[in-house]
PDB file of C-alpha atoms in Angstrom:
ATOM      1  CA  MET A 199      -8.047 444.878  21.987  1.00 83.00           C
ATOM      2  CA  PRO A 200     -10.222 445.385  18.817  1.00 90.00           C
ATOM      3  CA  HIS A 201     -14.303 445.123  19.422  1.00 93.00           C
ATOM      4  CA  PHE A 202     -16.491 443.046  17.929  1.00 96.00           C
ATOM      5  CA  ASP A 203     -20.075 442.597  17.524  1.00 96.00           C
ATOM      6  CA  VAL A 204     -21.724 439.965  19.016  1.00 96.00           C
ATOM      7  CA  LEU A 205     -24.209 437.850  17.266  1.00 97.00           C
ATOM      8  CA  LEU A 206     -27.035 435.236  18.280  1.00 96.00           C
ATOM      9  CA  ARG A 207     -24.230 432.723  17.114  1.00 97.00           C
ATOM     10  CA  GLY A 208     -20.886 433.223  16.489  1.00 97.00           C
ATOM     11  CA  TYR A 209     -17.246 432.629  18.009  1.00 97.00           C
ATOM     12  CA  ASP A 210     -16.848 432.498  21.723  1.00 97.00           C
ATOM     13  CA  PRO A 211     -16.043 435.528  23.184  1.00 98.00           C
ATOM     14  CA  GLU A 212     -13.096 433.970  25.888  1.00 97.00           C
ATOM     15  CA  GLU A 213     -11.514 431.790  22.962  1.00 97.00           C
ATOM     16  CA  VAL A 214     -11.343 435.215  20.596  1.00 97.00           C
ATOM     17  CA  ASP A 215     -10.322 437.366  23.807  1.00 96.00           C
ATOM     18  CA  ALA A 216      -7.381 435.082  24.801  1.00 96.00           C
ATOM     19  CA  LEU A 217      -5.836 434.577  21.272  1.00 96.00           C
ATOM     20  CA  VAL A 218      -5.654 438.492  20.859  1.00 96.00           C
ATOM     21  CA  ALA A 219      -3.895 438.995  24.106  1.00 95.00           C
ATOM     22  CA  ARG A 220      -1.497 436.546  23.253  1.00 96.00           C
ATOM     23  CA  ILE A 221      -1.318 437.963  19.615  1.00 96.00           C
ATOM     24  CA  GLU A 222      -0.994 441.384  21.198  1.00 96.00           C
ATOM     25  CA  GLY A 223       1.498 440.862  23.659  1.00 95.00           C
ATOM     26  CA  THR A 224       3.791 438.890  21.071  1.00 94.00           C
ATOM     27  CA  LEU A 225       3.384 441.801  18.836  1.00 94.00           C
ATOM     28  CA  GLY A 226       4.669 443.902  21.958  1.00 92.00           C
ATOM     29  CA  GLN A 227       1.421 445.732  22.102  1.00 93.00           C
ATOM     30  CA  ALA A 228       0.156 444.400  25.626  1.00 93.00           C
ATOM     31  CA  PRO A 229       1.952 442.754  28.501  1.00 92.00           C
ATOM     32  CA  LEU A 230       2.465 439.088  26.931  1.00 90.00           C
ATOM     33  CA  VAL A 231       0.229 437.524  28.946  1.00 85.00           C
ATOM     34  CA  ASP A 232       1.550 433.454  27.866  1.00 87.00           C
ATOM     35  CA  ARG A 233       3.934 432.514  25.395  1.00 90.00           C
ATOM     36  CA  PRO A 234       4.555 433.959  22.370  1.00 92.00           C
ATOM     37  CA  VAL A 235       2.267 433.061  19.394  1.00 94.00           C
ATOM     38  CA  THR A 236       3.059 432.631  15.627  1.00 94.00           C
ATOM     39  CA  ALA A 237       1.248 433.283  12.248  1.00 94.00           C
ATOM     40  CA  GLU A 238       1.315 430.023  11.771  1.00 94.00           C
ATOM     41  CA  ARG A 239      -0.763 429.468  15.285  1.00 95.00           C
ATOM     42  CA  VAL A 240      -3.015 431.869  14.245  1.00 95.00           C
ATOM     43  CA  ARG A 241      -3.727 430.624  10.750  1.00 94.00           C
ATOM     44  CA  GLN A 242      -4.836 427.185  12.308  1.00 94.00           C
ATOM     45  CA  VAL A 243      -6.770 428.137  15.156  1.00 95.00           C
ATOM     46  CA  HIS A 244     -10.272 427.201  15.388  1.00 95.00           C
ATOM     47  CA  PHE A 245     -12.854 428.516  17.662  1.00 97.00           C
ATOM     48  CA  THR A 246     -15.978 426.888  19.478  1.00 97.00           C
ATOM     49  CA  VAL A 247     -19.182 428.564  17.834  1.00 97.00           C
ATOM     50  CA  VAL A 248     -21.471 429.412  21.048  1.00 97.00           C
ATOM     51  CA  MET A 249     -24.744 431.299  21.329  1.00 97.00           C
ATOM     52  CA  ARG A 250     -24.146 435.127  21.573  1.00 97.00           C
ATOM     53  CA  GLY A 251     -20.335 435.323  20.245  1.00 97.00           C
ATOM     54  CA  TYR A 252     -18.186 437.181  18.049  1.00 98.00           C
ATOM     55  CA  ASP A 253     -19.348 437.675  14.715  1.00 97.00           C
ATOM     56  CA  PRO A 254     -17.222 435.294  13.118  1.00 97.00           C
ATOM     57  CA  ASP A 255     -16.242 437.614   9.766  1.00 96.00           C
ATOM     58  CA  ALA A 256     -15.038 440.417  11.857  1.00 96.00           C
ATOM     59  CA  VAL A 257     -12.501 437.995  14.117  1.00 97.00           C
ATOM     60  CA  ASP A 258     -11.456 436.717  10.740  1.00 96.00           C
ATOM     61  CA  HIS A 259     -10.585 439.610   9.345  1.00 96.00           C
ATOM     62  CA  ALA A 260      -8.769 441.024  12.286  1.00 96.00           C
ATOM     63  CA  LEU A 261      -6.784 437.923  12.551  1.00 96.00           C
ATOM     64  CA  LEU A 262      -5.594 438.368   8.946  1.00 95.00           C
ATOM     65  CA  GLY A 263      -4.393 441.618   9.939  1.00 95.00           C
ATOM     66  CA  TYR A 264      -2.613 440.144  12.810  1.00 96.00           C
ATOM     67  CA  VAL A 265      -1.105 437.200  11.002  1.00 95.00           C
ATOM     68  CA  LEU A 266       0.338 439.381   8.235  1.00 94.00           C
ATOM     69  CA  LEU A 267       1.821 441.672  11.423  1.00 94.00           C
ATOM     70  CA  LEU A 268       3.428 438.801  12.932  1.00 95.00           C
ATOM     71  CA  GLU A 269       4.710 437.539   9.659  1.00 93.00           C
ATOM     72  CA  ARG A 270       6.786 440.785   9.171  1.00 92.00           C
ATOM     73  CA  ARG A 271       7.765 440.631  12.742  1.00 90.00           C
ATOM     74  CA  GLU A 272       8.897 437.053  12.312  1.00 89.00           C
ATOM     75  CA  ARG A 273      10.898 437.756   8.861  1.00 86.00           C
ATOM     76  CA  ASP A 274      12.128 441.116  10.387  1.00 83.00           C
ATOM     77  CA  SER A 275      13.695 438.910  13.624  1.00 76.00           C
ATOM     78  CA  SER A 276      14.962 436.063  11.684  1.00 63.00           C
ATOM     79  CA  GLY A 277      18.740 438.031  10.971  1.00 53.00           C
ATOM     80  CA  GLN A 278      20.606 440.055  12.653  1.00 40.00           C
ATOM     81  CA  TRP A 279      21.132 442.533   9.616  1.00 40.00           C
ATOM     82  CA  ARG A 280      18.928 444.182   7.438  1.00 45.00           C
ATOM     83  CA  LEU A 281      19.686 446.495   4.204  1.00 43.00           C
ATOM     84  CA  ASN A 282      18.332 450.221   4.718  1.00 40.00           C
ATOM     85  CA  THR A 283      18.629 451.598   1.270  1.00 40.00           C
ATOM     86  CA  LEU A 284      20.586 450.295  -1.885  1.00 42.00           C
ATOM     87  CA  SER A 285      23.973 451.529  -2.870  1.00 42.00           C
ATOM     88  CA  THR A 286      23.951 454.934  -4.289  1.00 46.00           C
ATOM     89  CA  ASP A 287      26.949 453.999  -6.306  1.00 47.00           C
ATOM     90  CA  ARG A 288      25.525 454.874 -10.197  1.00 48.00           C
ATOM     91  CA  GLU A 289      28.352 453.374 -11.326  1.00 52.00           C
ATOM     92  CA  THR A 290      28.161 449.734 -10.841  1.00 48.00           C
ATOM     93  CA  PRO A 291      24.748 448.151 -12.349  1.00 47.00           C
ATOM     94  CA  LEU A 292      21.457 447.854 -10.203  1.00 44.00           C
ATOM     95  CA  ALA A 293      21.916 443.960 -10.299  1.00 46.00           C
ATOM     96  CA  GLU A 294      25.667 443.965  -8.631  1.00 49.00           C
ATOM     97  CA  ARG A 295      24.204 446.399  -6.307  1.00 42.00           C
ATOM     98  CA  THR A 296      21.981 444.242  -5.076  1.00 41.00           C
ATOM     99  CA  ARG A 297      23.595 440.869  -4.851  1.00 44.00           C
ATOM    100  CA  PRO A 298      24.329 439.484  -1.369  1.00 45.00           C
ATOM    101  CA  GLY A 299      27.481 440.682  -0.099  1.00 45.00           C
ATOM    102  CA  HIS A 300      27.544 443.880  -2.072  1.00 44.00           C
ATOM    103  CA  ALA A 301      26.296 446.140   0.878  1.00 44.00           C
ATOM    104  CA  THR A 302      28.408 448.799   2.585  1.00 44.00           C
ATOM    105  CA  GLU A 303      28.040 450.067   5.769  1.00 42.00           C
ATOM    106  CA  HIS A 304      25.914 452.801   4.348  1.00 42.00           C
ATOM    107  CA  ASP A 305      23.746 450.348   3.342  1.00 40.00           C
ATOM    108  CA  VAL A 306      23.696 448.180   6.568  1.00 39.00           C
ATOM    109  CA  GLU A 307      21.778 449.269  10.290  1.00 40.00           C
ATOM    110  CA  ARG A 308      21.992 446.669  13.126  1.00 39.00           C
ATOM    111  CA  TYR A 309      18.661 445.577  14.205  1.00 39.00           C
ATOM    112  CA  SER A 310      18.120 444.124  17.109  1.00 37.00           C
ATOM    113  CA  PRO A 311      14.286 442.935  17.760  1.00 38.00           C
TER     114      PRO A 311
END
């Protein structure tokens, strides 16, 4: 869990800590304490501003990093297969090698999130 400086007025620490715990659980960085959270949900969150709260700029910066990780996780887990490398067949033009359906067994690995 990241450390945030406390300011005179800032984001409610309980709300921030609860969301970060859900995010880290979703990413497998900590036990999942609640249902998984999506990148879109993190983008839409609004925290209560309280006396002696977390630095909003620091929290927003950390959440942006989490959003990028969540988006990558969502993108990677949306399909069952992914390309490892482009085919090394040099006689086939690059446009042909990168089109769907041209991958060989060497190019593809089984992916399980």
